[in-house]
Each structure stands twice: as structure tokens, then as C-alpha cells.
PDB file of C-alpha atoms and ligand atoms in Angstrom:
ATOM      1  CA  MET A 716       0.187  29.254  -9.832  1.00 48.00           C
ATOM      2  CA  PHE A 717       3.222  28.197 -11.840  1.00 50.00           C
ATOM      3  CA  ARG A 718       3.883  25.417  -9.357  1.00 53.00           C
ATOM      4  CA  ALA A 719       0.263  24.269  -9.642  1.00 50.00           C
ATOM      5  CA  MET A 720       0.580  24.081 -13.433  1.00 49.00           C
ATOM      6  CA  ILE A 721       3.712  21.964 -13.141  1.00 49.00           C
ATOM      7  CA  THR A 722       1.854  19.618 -10.807  1.00 49.00           C
ATOM      8  CA  VAL A 723      -1.032  19.256 -13.246  1.00 47.00           C
ATOM      9  CA  LEU A 724       1.378  18.556 -16.107  1.00 46.00           C
ATOM     10  CA  ALA A 725       3.137  15.950 -13.986  1.00 48.00           C
ATOM     11  CA  PHE A 726      -0.152  14.165 -13.355  1.00 47.00           C
ATOM     12  CA  VAL A 727      -1.006  14.131 -17.045  1.00 42.00           C
ATOM     13  CA  PHE A 728       2.414  12.829 -17.955  1.00 45.00           C
ATOM     14  CA  THR A 729       2.561  10.069 -15.373  1.00 45.00           C
ATOM     15  CA  ALA A 730      -0.987   8.915 -16.013  1.00 43.00           C
ATOM     16  CA  SER A 731      -0.392   8.570 -19.735  1.00 41.00           C
ATOM     17  CA  SER A 732       2.795   6.562 -19.664  1.00 45.00           C
ATOM     18  CA  ALA A 733       3.274   2.959 -18.604  1.00 46.00           C
ATOM     19  CA  TRP A 734       7.050   3.179 -18.867  1.00 50.00           C
ATOM     20  CA  ALA A 735       9.591   3.641 -16.165  1.00 58.00           C
ATOM     21  CA  GLN A 736       8.878   6.684 -14.039  1.00 71.00           C
ATOM     22  CA  SER A 737      11.048   8.293 -11.470  1.00 84.00           C
ATOM     23  CA  CYS A 738       9.366   9.466  -8.278  1.00 95.00           C
ATOM     24  CA  THR A 739      12.527  10.968  -6.823  1.00 95.00           C
ATOM     25  CA  GLY A 740      13.114  14.572  -5.879  1.00 91.00           C
ATOM     26  CA  ASN A 741       9.944  15.236  -3.874  1.00 94.00           C
ATOM     27  CA  PRO A 742      10.077  15.720  -0.099  1.00 96.00           C
ATOM     28  CA  VAL A 743       7.428  12.995   0.331  1.00 97.00           C
ATOM     29  CA  ALA A 744       5.554  11.248  -2.472  1.00 98.00           C
ATOM     30  CA  VAL A 745       3.528   8.129  -3.188  1.00 98.00           C
ATOM     31  CA  GLN A 746       4.151   6.064  -6.268  1.00 98.00           C
ATOM     32  CA  VAL A 747       1.451   3.638  -7.295  1.00 98.00           C
ATOM     33  CA  LEU A 748       3.022   0.353  -8.372  1.00 98.00           C
ATOM     34  CA  GLY A 749      -0.293  -1.403  -8.823  1.00 98.00           C
ATOM     35  CA  SER A 750      -3.627   0.419  -9.149  1.00 98.00           C
ATOM     36  CA  GLY A 751      -5.823  -2.543 -10.091  1.00 97.00           C
ATOM     37  CA  ALA A 752      -8.249  -4.875  -8.367  1.00 96.00           C
ATOM     38  CA  PRO A 753      -8.552  -8.565  -9.299  1.00 95.00           C
ATOM     39  CA  GLY A 754     -10.235  -9.356 -12.608  1.00 95.00           C
ATOM     40  CA  PHE A 755      -7.473  -8.913 -15.210  1.00 96.00           C
ATOM     41  CA  VAL A 756      -7.779  -5.143 -15.331  1.00 95.00           C
ATOM     42  CA  ARG A 757      -5.951  -3.856 -18.377  1.00 94.00           C
ATOM     43  CA  ASP A 758      -2.757  -1.857 -17.672  1.00 95.00           C
ATOM     44  CA  ARG A 759      -3.178  -2.188 -13.902  1.00 98.00           C
ATOM     45  CA  ALA A 760      -1.095  -4.452 -11.684  1.00 98.00           C
ATOM     46  CA  ASN A 761      -2.586  -5.552  -8.370  1.00 98.00           C
ATOM     47  CA  THR A 762      -2.180  -3.462  -5.227  1.00 98.00           C
ATOM     48  CA  SER A 763       1.242  -2.079  -4.359  1.00 98.00           C
ATOM     49  CA  TYR A 764       2.606   1.332  -3.394  1.00 98.00           C
ATOM     50  CA  LEU A 765       5.951   2.946  -2.677  1.00 98.00           C
ATOM     51  CA  LEU A 766       6.405   5.838  -0.280  1.00 98.00           C
ATOM     52  CA  TRP A 767       9.313   7.970  -1.430  1.00 98.00           C
ATOM     53  CA  VAL A 768      11.217  10.356   0.829  1.00 97.00           C
ATOM     54  CA  GLY A 769      13.547  12.463  -1.273  1.00 96.00           C
ATOM     55  CA  ASN A 770      15.476  10.162  -3.563  1.00 96.00           C
ATOM     56  CA  GLN A 771      14.762   6.947  -1.684  1.00 97.00           C
ATOM     57  CA  ALA A 772      11.790   4.584  -1.664  1.00 98.00           C
ATOM     58  CA  LYS A 773      11.430   3.995   2.086  1.00 98.00           C
ATOM     59  CA  ILE A 774       8.247   1.904   2.328  1.00 98.00           C
ATOM     60  CA  LEU A 775       6.791  -0.822   0.141  1.00 98.00           C
ATOM     61  CA  LEU A 776       3.111  -1.258   0.991  1.00 98.00           C
ATOM     62  CA  ASP A 777       1.606  -4.500  -0.333  1.00 98.00           C
ATOM     63  CA  ALA A 778       2.985  -6.513  -3.213  1.00 98.00           C
ATOM     64  CA  GLY A 779       0.131  -7.847  -5.304  1.00 98.00           C
ATOM     65  CA  GLY A 780       0.631  -9.461  -8.695  1.00 98.00           C
ATOM     66  CA  GLY A 781       2.720  -7.233 -10.941  1.00 98.00           C
ATOM     67  CA  ALA A 782       4.440  -5.428  -8.064  1.00 98.00           C
ATOM     68  CA  TYR A 783       7.704  -7.159  -8.931  1.00 98.00           C
ATOM     69  CA  VAL A 784       7.722  -5.737 -12.457  1.00 97.00           C
ATOM     70  CA  ARG A 785       6.575  -2.289 -11.380  1.00 97.00           C
ATOM     71  CA  PHE A 786       9.190  -2.152  -8.615  1.00 97.00           C
ATOM     72  CA  GLY A 787      11.873  -2.593 -11.258  1.00 96.00           C
ATOM     73  CA  GLN A 788      10.259   0.006 -13.508  1.00 96.00           C
ATOM     74  CA  SER A 789      10.110   2.501 -10.650  1.00 96.00           C
ATOM     75  CA  GLY A 790      13.867   2.498 -10.226  1.00 95.00           C
ATOM     76  CA  ALA A 791      13.482   1.964  -6.484  1.00 97.00           C
ATOM     77  CA  LYS A 792      16.347   0.262  -4.659  1.00 97.00           C
ATOM     78  CA  PHE A 793      15.463  -2.670  -2.425  1.00 98.00           C
ATOM     79  CA  SER A 794      18.371  -1.674  -0.194  1.00 98.00           C
ATOM     80  CA  ASP A 795      16.738   1.714   0.513  1.00 98.00           C
ATOM     81  CA  LEU A 796      13.556   0.255   2.020  1.00 98.00           C
ATOM     82  CA  SER A 797      13.007   0.888   5.740  1.00 98.00           C
ATOM     83  CA  MET A 798      10.083  -1.537   5.912  1.00 98.00           C
ATOM     84  CA  ILE A 799       7.455  -3.544   4.094  1.00 98.00           C
ATOM     85  CA  LEU A 800       3.841  -3.105   5.202  1.00 98.00           C
ATOM     86  CA  VAL A 801       1.150  -5.646   4.319  1.00 98.00           C
ATOM     87  CA  SER A 802      -2.531  -4.752   4.592  1.00 98.00           C
ATOM     88  CA  HIS A 803      -4.043  -8.239   4.321  1.00 98.00           C
ATOM     89  CA  LEU A 804      -3.560 -11.663   2.825  1.00 98.00           C
ATOM     90  CA  HIS A 805      -5.747 -11.581  -0.253  1.00 98.00           C
ATOM     91  CA  PRO A 806      -3.493 -12.667  -3.129  1.00 98.00           C
ATOM     92  CA  ASP A 807      -3.957  -9.368  -4.984  1.00 98.00           C
ATOM     93  CA  HIS A 808      -2.041  -7.750  -2.104  1.00 98.00           C
ATOM     94  CA  VAL A 809       0.733 -10.254  -1.374  1.00 98.00           C
ATOM     95  CA  SER A 810       1.231 -12.691  -4.246  1.00 98.00           C
ATOM     96  CA  ASP A 811       4.410 -10.971  -5.514  1.00 98.00           C
ATOM     97  CA  LEU A 812       6.074 -10.788  -2.094  1.00 98.00           C
ATOM     98  CA  PRO A 813       8.259 -13.858  -2.766  1.00 98.00           C
ATOM     99  CA  GLY A 814       9.294 -12.444  -6.137  1.00 98.00           C
ATOM    100  CA  VAL A 815      10.317  -9.109  -4.650  1.00 98.00           C
ATOM    101  CA  LEU A 816      12.278 -10.816  -1.845  1.00 98.00           C
ATOM    102  CA  TRP A 817      13.902 -13.285  -4.230  1.00 98.00           C
ATOM    103  CA  SER A 818      15.343 -10.435  -6.274  1.00 97.00           C
ATOM    104  CA  GLY A 819      16.154  -8.175  -3.343  1.00 97.00           C
ATOM    105  CA  ARG A 820      17.477 -10.617  -0.769  1.00 97.00           C
ATOM    106  CA  ASN A 821      21.150 -10.254  -1.641  1.00 96.00           C
ATOM    107  CA  GLN A 822      21.072  -6.496  -2.159  1.00 97.00           C
ATOM    108  CA  ARG A 823      21.401  -5.902   1.598  1.00 97.00           C
ATOM    109  CA  GLN A 824      22.630  -7.743   4.694  1.00 97.00           C
ATOM    110  CA  ASP A 825      20.654  -5.953   7.408  1.00 97.00           C
ATOM    111  CA  THR A 826      17.246  -6.548   8.947  1.00 97.00           C
ATOM    112  CA  LEU A 827      14.075  -5.373   7.235  1.00 98.00           C
ATOM    113  CA  PRO A 828      10.947  -4.841   9.353  1.00 98.00           C
ATOM    114  CA  ILE A 829       7.855  -6.366   7.766  1.00 98.00           C
ATOM    115  CA  VAL A 830       4.409  -5.811   9.264  1.00 98.00           C
ATOM    116  CA  GLY A 831       1.097  -7.569   8.725  1.00 98.00           C
ATOM    117  CA  PRO A 832      -2.227  -8.458  10.352  1.00 98.00           C
ATOM    118  CA  SER A 833      -3.223 -10.971  12.997  1.00 98.00           C
ATOM    119  CA  GLY A 834      -5.100 -14.074  11.909  1.00 98.00           C
ATOM    120  CA  ASP A 835      -8.582 -15.478  12.330  1.00 97.00           C
ATOM    121  CA  GLU A 836     -10.603 -18.380  10.902  1.00 96.00           C
ATOM    122  CA  ALA A 837     -10.263 -16.937   7.390  1.00 95.00           C
ATOM    123  CA  ALA A 838      -6.501 -16.369   7.269  1.00 97.00           C
ATOM    124  CA  PRO A 839      -3.345 -17.216   9.217  1.00 98.00           C
ATOM    125  CA  SER A 840      -1.579 -14.544  11.195  1.00 98.00           C
ATOM    126  CA  PHE A 841       1.105 -12.786   9.201  1.00 98.00           C
ATOM    127  CA  SER A 842       3.901 -14.602  11.060  1.00 98.00           C
ATOM    128  CA  VAL A 843       2.350 -18.000  10.237  1.00 98.00           C
ATOM    129  CA  PHE A 844       1.923 -16.855   6.638  1.00 98.00           C
ATOM    130  CA  LEU A 845       5.658 -16.051   6.459  1.00 98.00           C
ATOM    131  CA  ASP A 846       6.545 -19.406   8.060  1.00 98.00           C
ATOM    132  CA  ARG A 847       4.433 -21.266   5.539  1.00 98.00           C
ATOM    133  CA  LEU A 848       6.219 -19.456   2.735  1.00 98.00           C
ATOM    134  CA  PHE A 849       9.818 -19.409   3.924  1.00 98.00           C
ATOM    135  CA  ASP A 850      10.356 -21.916   6.740  1.00 97.00           C
ATOM    136  CA  PRO A 851      13.621 -23.811   6.026  1.00 96.00           C
ATOM    137  CA  ARG A 852      11.956 -27.227   6.489  1.00 94.00           C
ATOM    138  CA  ASN A 853       8.272 -26.809   5.674  1.00 92.00           C
ATOM    139  CA  GLY A 854       8.036 -23.583   3.702  1.00 97.00           C
ATOM    140  CA  ALA A 855       6.678 -23.551   0.161  1.00 98.00           C
ATOM    141  CA  PHE A 856       9.753 -21.498  -0.773  1.00 98.00           C
ATOM    142  CA  GLU A 857      12.424 -23.335   1.216  1.00 96.00           C
ATOM    143  CA  VAL A 858      14.792 -21.871  -1.347  1.00 97.00           C
ATOM    144  CA  LEU A 859      14.085 -18.427   0.110  1.00 98.00           C
ATOM    145  CA  SER A 860      14.526 -19.385   3.786  1.00 98.00           C
ATOM    146  CA  SER A 861      17.563 -17.081   4.006  1.00 98.00           C
ATOM    147  CA  VAL A 862      15.146 -14.204   4.661  1.00 98.00           C
ATOM    148  CA  MET A 863      13.890 -15.748   7.921  1.00 98.00           C
ATOM    149  CA  PRO A 864      15.093 -14.063  11.133  1.00 96.00           C
ATOM    150  CA  ASN A 865      17.124 -17.047  12.413  1.00 94.00           C
ATOM    151  CA  SER A 866      18.787 -17.966   9.148  1.00 96.00           C
ATOM    152  CA  LYS A 867      22.595 -17.988   9.074  1.00 96.00           C
ATOM    153  CA  ALA A 868      22.679 -17.605   5.316  1.00 97.00           C
ATOM    154  CA  PRO A 869      23.748 -14.277   3.812  1.00 97.00           C
ATOM    155  CA  GLY A 870      21.245 -11.665   2.718  1.00 97.00           C
ATOM    156  CA  VAL A 871      18.445  -9.593   4.190  1.00 98.00           C
ATOM    157  CA  LYS A 872      16.676 -10.815   7.335  1.00 98.00           C
ATOM    158  CA  LEU A 873      12.979 -10.082   7.732  1.00 98.00           C
ATOM    159  CA  GLN A 874      11.932  -8.736  11.130  1.00 98.00           C
ATOM    160  CA  PRO A 875       8.208  -9.605  11.288  1.00 98.00           C
ATOM    161  CA  SER A 876       5.594  -7.852  13.417  1.00 98.00           C
ATOM    162  CA  VAL A 877       1.966  -8.858  13.721  1.00 98.00           C
ATOM    163  CA  ILE A 878      -0.678  -6.246  14.505  1.00 98.00           C
ATOM    164  CA  ASP A 879      -3.894  -7.277  16.246  1.00 98.00           C
ATOM    165  CA  VAL A 880      -6.626  -5.999  13.936  1.00 97.00           C
ATOM    166  CA  THR A 881      -9.195  -6.078  16.753  1.00 96.00           C
ATOM    167  CA  ARG A 882      -7.459  -3.294  18.715  1.00 95.00           C
ATOM    168  CA  PRO A 883      -9.819  -0.332  18.811  1.00 93.00           C
ATOM    169  CA  GLU A 884      -6.944   2.163  18.959  1.00 95.00           C
ATOM    170  CA  PRO A 885      -4.188   2.564  16.374  1.00 97.00           C
ATOM    171  CA  ALA A 886      -1.006   0.593  17.071  1.00 97.00           C
ATOM    172  CA  THR A 887       2.454   2.063  16.570  1.00 98.00           C
ATOM    173  CA  VAL A 888       4.341  -0.298  14.271  1.00 97.00           C
ATOM    174  CA  PHE A 889       7.481   1.711  13.510  1.00 97.00           C
ATOM    175  CA  ASP A 890       9.007   4.842  15.031  1.00 97.00           C
ATOM    176  CA  ARG A 891      12.565   5.474  14.023  1.00 95.00           C
ATOM    177  CA  ASP A 892      14.765   7.281  11.505  1.00 92.00           C
ATOM    178  CA  GLY A 893      12.209  10.098  11.277  1.00 96.00           C
ATOM    179  CA  ILE A 894       9.394   7.791  10.167  1.00 98.00           C
ATOM    180  CA  ARG A 895       6.408   7.007  12.370  1.00 98.00           C
ATOM    181  CA  VAL A 896       3.875   4.396  11.260  1.00 98.00           C
ATOM    182  CA  THR A 897       0.626   3.430  12.959  1.00 98.00           C
ATOM    183  CA  ALA A 898      -1.905   0.794  11.921  1.00 98.00           C
ATOM    184  CA  LEU A 899      -5.633   0.377  12.435  1.00 98.00           C
ATOM    185  CA  GLY A 900      -7.860  -2.628  11.745  1.00 97.00           C
ATOM    186  CA  ILE A 901     -10.464  -1.993   9.073  1.00 96.00           C
ATOM    187  CA  PRO A 902     -13.523  -4.075   8.148  1.00 95.00           C
ATOM    188  CA  HIS A 903     -13.016  -6.205   5.034  1.00 96.00           C
ATOM    189  CA  GLY A 904     -15.343  -9.168   5.386  1.00 94.00           C
ATOM    190  CA  ASN A 905     -13.814 -11.708   7.755  1.00 94.00           C
ATOM    191  CA  LEU A 906     -10.266 -11.155   6.517  1.00 97.00           C
ATOM    192  CA  PRO A 907      -8.057  -9.305   9.027  1.00 98.00           C
ATOM    193  CA  THR A 908      -7.016  -6.074   7.316  1.00 97.00           C
ATOM    194  CA  LEU A 909      -4.941  -3.045   8.294  1.00 98.00           C
ATOM    195  CA  ALA A 910      -4.841   0.574   7.205  1.00 98.00           C
ATOM    196  CA  TYR A 911      -1.533   2.381   7.747  1.00 98.00           C
ATOM    197  CA  ARG A 912      -0.718   5.984   8.606  1.00 98.00           C
ATOM    198  CA  VAL A 913       2.806   7.174   7.834  1.00 98.00           C
ATOM    199  CA  GLU A 914       4.204  10.434   9.216  1.00 98.00           C
ATOM    200  CA  THR A 915       7.551  11.695   7.994  1.00 98.00           C
ATOM    201  CA  GLN A 916       9.192  15.009   7.060  1.00 97.00           C
ATOM    202  CA  GLY A 917       6.133  16.874   8.357  1.00 97.00           C
ATOM    203  CA  LYS A 918       3.815  15.042   5.939  1.00 98.00           C
ATOM    204  CA  THR A 919       1.205  12.381   6.607  1.00 98.00           C
ATOM    205  CA  VAL A 920       0.161   9.687   4.163  1.00 98.00           C
ATOM    206  CA  VAL A 921      -2.678   7.285   4.966  1.00 98.00           C
ATOM    207  CA  PHE A 922      -3.112   4.063   3.048  1.00 98.00           C
ATOM    208  CA  SER A 923      -6.537   2.582   3.448  1.00 96.00           C
ATOM    209  CA  SER A 924      -6.724  -0.880   2.053  1.00 94.00           C
ATOM    210  CA  ASP A 925      -9.823  -2.802   1.019  1.00 95.00           C
ATOM    211  CA  GLN A 926     -12.634  -2.037   3.440  1.00 95.00           C
ATOM    212  CA  ASN A 927     -16.360  -1.425   3.554  1.00 95.00           C
ATOM    213  CA  GLY A 928     -16.019   1.884   5.382  1.00 93.00           C
ATOM    214  CA  THR A 929     -17.892   0.940   8.564  1.00 93.00           C
ATOM    215  CA  ASN A 930     -15.111   1.434  11.150  1.00 93.00           C
ATOM    216  CA  PRO A 931     -16.149   4.665  12.908  1.00 91.00           C
ATOM    217  CA  HIS A 932     -12.536   5.220  14.023  1.00 94.00           C
ATOM    218  CA  PHE A 933     -11.167   5.353  10.499  1.00 95.00           C
ATOM    219  CA  ALA A 934     -12.106   8.993   9.946  1.00 94.00           C
ATOM    220  CA  ASP A 935     -10.007  10.024  12.965  1.00 96.00           C
ATOM    221  CA  PHE A 936      -7.185   7.758  11.838  1.00 97.00           C
ATOM    222  CA  ALA A 937      -7.137   9.358   8.380  1.00 97.00           C
ATOM    223  CA  ARG A 938      -7.941  12.916   9.425  1.00 95.00           C
ATOM    224  CA  GLY A 939      -5.688  15.629   8.112  1.00 91.00           C
ATOM    225  CA  ALA A 940      -3.553  13.368   5.942  1.00 98.00           C
ATOM    226  CA  ASN A 941      -1.731  15.203   3.202  1.00 98.00           C
ATOM    227  CA  LEU A 942      -2.379  12.209   0.958  1.00 98.00           C
ATOM    228  CA  LEU A 943      -5.118   9.638   1.500  1.00 98.00           C
ATOM    229  CA  ILE A 944      -5.161   6.521  -0.662  1.00 98.00           C
ATOM    230  CA  LEU A 945      -8.650   5.023  -0.800  1.00 98.00           C
ATOM    231  CA  HIS A 946      -9.740   1.911  -2.632  1.00 97.00           C
ATOM    232  CA  LEU A 947     -12.503   2.338  -5.181  1.00 97.00           C
ATOM    233  CA  ALA A 948     -13.036  -1.391  -5.509  1.00 94.00           C
ATOM    234  CA  ILE A 949     -16.618  -1.620  -6.729  1.00 94.00           C
ATOM    235  CA  GLY A 950     -18.807   0.382  -9.073  1.00 95.00           C
ATOM    236  CA  VAL A 951     -22.061   2.241  -8.594  1.00 95.00           C
ATOM    237  CA  GLY A 952     -24.862  -0.059  -7.475  1.00 93.00           C
ATOM    238  CA  ALA A 953     -22.610  -3.083  -6.854  1.00 94.00           C
ATOM    239  CA  LYS A 954     -23.394  -5.374  -3.947  1.00 91.00           C
ATOM    240  CA  ASN A 955     -20.312  -6.443  -2.029  1.00 93.00           C
ATOM    241  CA  PRO A 956     -20.354  -6.254   1.760  1.00 92.00           C
ATOM    242  CA  ASN A 957     -16.519  -6.316   1.852  1.00 94.00           C
ATOM    243  CA  GLN A 958     -15.964  -3.116  -0.123  1.00 95.00           C
ATOM    244  CA  ALA A 959     -17.170   0.468   0.134  1.00 94.00           C
ATOM    245  CA  LEU A 960     -19.507   1.762  -2.558  1.00 96.00           C
ATOM    246  CA  PRO A 961     -18.256   4.878  -4.390  1.00 97.00           C
ATOM    247  CA  ALA A 962     -20.597   7.096  -2.363  1.00 97.00           C
ATOM    248  CA  VAL A 963     -19.149   5.684   0.860  1.00 96.00           C
ATOM    249  CA  VAL A 964     -15.604   6.224  -0.443  1.00 97.00           C
ATOM    250  CA  GLY A 965     -16.557   9.849  -1.058  1.00 97.00           C
ATOM    251  CA  GLN A 966     -17.994  10.177   2.448  1.00 97.00           C
ATOM    252  CA  MET A 967     -14.816   8.692   3.956  1.00 96.00           C
ATOM    253  CA  ALA A 968     -12.747  11.219   2.019  1.00 96.00           C
ATOM    254  CA  GLN A 969     -14.976  14.102   3.018  1.00 96.00           C
ATOM    255  CA  SER A 970     -14.785  13.328   6.729  1.00 95.00           C
ATOM    256  CA  ALA A 971     -10.996  12.844   6.656  1.00 96.00           C
ATOM    257  CA  LYS A 972     -10.398  16.174   4.876  1.00 95.00           C
ATOM    258  CA  PRO A 973      -7.066  15.197   3.317  1.00 97.00           C
ATOM    259  CA  GLY A 974      -4.876  17.398   1.160  1.00 98.00           C
ATOM    260  CA  ARG A 975      -5.550  15.039  -1.751  1.00 98.00           C
ATOM    261  CA  VAL A 976      -7.233  11.689  -2.295  1.00 98.00           C
ATOM    262  CA  ILE A 977      -5.871   9.010  -4.597  1.00 98.00           C
ATOM    263  CA  LEU A 978      -8.489   6.492  -5.750  1.00 98.00           C
ATOM    264  CA  SER A 979      -6.931   3.098  -6.445  1.00 98.00           C
ATOM    265  CA  HIS A 980      -7.674  -0.671  -6.562  1.00 97.00           C
ATOM    266  CA  ILE A 981      -9.765  -0.117  -9.662  1.00 97.00           C
ATOM    267  CA  ALA A 982     -11.706  -2.968 -11.253  1.00 95.00           C
ATOM    268  CA  ASN A 983     -13.559  -3.476 -14.525  1.00 95.00           C
ATOM    269  CA  PHE A 984     -16.540  -1.214 -13.826  1.00 96.00           C
ATOM    270  CA  ASP A 985     -17.729   2.129 -15.152  1.00 96.00           C
ATOM    271  CA  LEU A 986     -14.917   4.240 -13.693  1.00 96.00           C
ATOM    272  CA  ASP A 987     -16.339   7.606 -14.783  1.00 97.00           C
ATOM    273  CA  ALA A 988     -19.663   6.886 -13.074  1.00 97.00           C
ATOM    274  CA  ALA A 989     -17.933   5.696  -9.900  1.00 97.00           C
ATOM    275  CA  VAL A 990     -15.654   8.742  -9.730  1.00 97.00           C
ATOM    276  CA  ALA A 991     -18.654  11.007 -10.324  1.00 98.00           C
ATOM    277  CA  GLU A 992     -20.384   9.428  -7.339  1.00 97.00           C
ATOM    278  CA  VAL A 993     -17.286   9.906  -5.197  1.00 98.00           C
ATOM    279  CA  LYS A 994     -17.258  13.573  -6.217  1.00 98.00           C
ATOM    280  CA  GLN A 995     -20.906  13.986  -5.224  1.00 98.00           C
ATOM    281  CA  ASN A 996     -19.801  13.191  -1.674  1.00 98.00           C
ATOM    282  CA  TYR A 997     -16.294  14.678  -1.588  1.00 97.00           C
ATOM    283  CA  SER A 998     -15.340  18.137  -2.754  1.00 96.00           C
ATOM    284  CA  GLY A 999     -11.537  18.118  -2.306  1.00 97.00           C
ATOM    285  CA  PRO A1000      -8.603  17.388  -4.649  1.00 98.00           C
ATOM    286  CA  LEU A1001      -8.710  13.936  -6.190  1.00 97.00           C
ATOM    287  CA  THR A1002      -6.458  11.793  -8.377  1.00 97.00           C
ATOM    288  CA  VAL A1003      -7.423   8.542 -10.085  1.00 97.00           C
ATOM    289  CA  ALA A1004      -4.491   6.159  -9.728  1.00 98.00           C
ATOM    290  CA  ALA A1005      -2.487   4.742 -12.615  1.00 97.00           C
ATOM    291  CA  ASP A1006       0.434   2.355 -12.418  1.00 97.00           C
ATOM    292  CA  LEU A1007       3.767   4.114 -11.792  1.00 97.00           C
ATOM    293  CA  GLN A1008       2.019   7.441 -11.193  1.00 97.00           C
ATOM    294  CA  CYS A1009       3.854   9.640  -8.695  1.00 97.00           C
ATOM    295  CA  THR A1010       2.004  12.093  -6.452  1.00 97.00           C
ATOM    296  CA  GLN A1011       3.783  14.488  -4.135  1.00 96.00           C
ATOM    297  CA  ALA A1012       2.227  14.913  -0.687  1.00 96.00           C
ATOM    298  CA  PRO A1013       0.775  18.444  -0.822  1.00 96.00           C
TER     299      PRO A1013
HETATM  300 ZN1  LIG B2303      -8.969  -7.623  -0.251  1.00 96.87          ZN
END
């Protein structure tokens, strides 16, 4: 009971403050760096999350606009990261990647796995995306070509992996140092998009990204997660075939039966009405994301 009260107080505190927040000291926790969708949503950076294990941020998932600032506010160390995971190539998920790498590149000399989706007619594969950004001859950021795998310059070296989003079964993308990560393609219009499942220290965290909720395998992929991050991208009654309506988000949560749901990727719609509709379809614990908020995996 006492522990539960502390948890509630922690939620209230983190949700009400936009200043630097520590997410250290939990066995496994998720810190929201950016809880906002596109549309200039007040007080919300675009999509980005940190997965903390103990006192280290081990995974950076997505780096939308504002992630660079929030990363600094979080107190995370770039040198602690075991990997960077990218869900898809909409700018609100990746536009701050160069900024994060520019600041972090000289804080370590080892390799850093970075994972993203395969391409199609709507977007390049993640490896082509990285080439177009950082190739030493043709990249938009030639100045940051030191991060490419073959560079002889000092600093961190990215170790890219591309996951085929059309695979029906989850793909293992990382399995080492006590962290296992799998990825599953999820339907988000014609843009290749991945959800990620992270298992470490006996806890499971599933990050859904933008999706319309129609992949029948997603419920299995997310089932039993201690924490499930779902994107509440559109409001009640909205029409957007690329995103799940609040009722569908609630149904996804209900079928996955997680320890707690975090609703994120929030846009300028009636949030109370959308959350109410989620709750009509999902009866478990639920947190509405805020930037820098830290939630321990229950
Ligand atoms: Zn998107």
C-alpha cells in the first residue's frame, strides 16, 4: 500500500514538471522524452523514449523533434546506450537523430547497434536512410560521416540492422548483455513501421509505434508486457486510416493484458474524451504520457 502511494506521488510529480527528471534507481523503467504527435503540441516533443535499467539508459527508441533537448534534460549518458531503435521514418520519429549523434559521437569509441525498418515505395530502407544522411561523399551530413561503420575517424560507429517489416513472425534484433529485443511490422499506411519488444531483468516492455491496430499478430507480440506503450494519435471520431482510434487503442490494450499502459504520441484533440474511450475498452492500469515522465515496469 505504502509502495503504491509512492508510485502515485511519483506520477503526479513527474507529470507536473517539465524540468530535468531522473529516471534512475528503478530495476527497469521507461522515460518518455517526447509524448507528442505532429501539430505543434504544447509542452510535448515528438516521439522518443528511453529504457532505463538501473542507473543507465540502455535504449533510445526514436528521436523525433525535441528528443535532443529532452535527452539532455533526462541526464542520460550517450555512452551508456546499448542500442538505438527506430520505428519508422516519419520526421516526428527521426528528425533529431543527427542532433543526438552529433552531440554523442565523441563520448564513446565503440560500436552502437542501430535498428530500423526495411523500405518500400514510400520510404527508403533504414540503411539507405543512414547513407543519405551520413555518407562521407553524398550524405546530407557529410560532417557526421565519422559515425558510419567504415569510417576511420574517431568516435562512435553505428552498426545498422534493417528489419523486414513484412515478416509475419517477430524478428530478433538484439540478444546480448541480458537484453533481448524483437521487432514486428505494424500497419501504418504504406510506411514500413516496427513495434519493439524488450525483455530484460525479468521485465518486458513493448513499444508500439504509430499503427492502425489491424495486425492480428500484435496482440501476441504485446501479450503480458509489464509496460505497453501505445500511441493515442487521433481523437474520438477522427478519420485516419494510418492510426488507431481511441476505442481500438483500448481494445489493443485489453487483449495484450499488460501490467500498465502508457498512452503517448498525443496530438491537439480532446484528450479527456479520447482517454475515456480507451477506458471503455480497457480496464487495466493506465498512464497518460508527459515529457520526461518516468514509469517503472510493474
Ligand atoms: Zn508515423
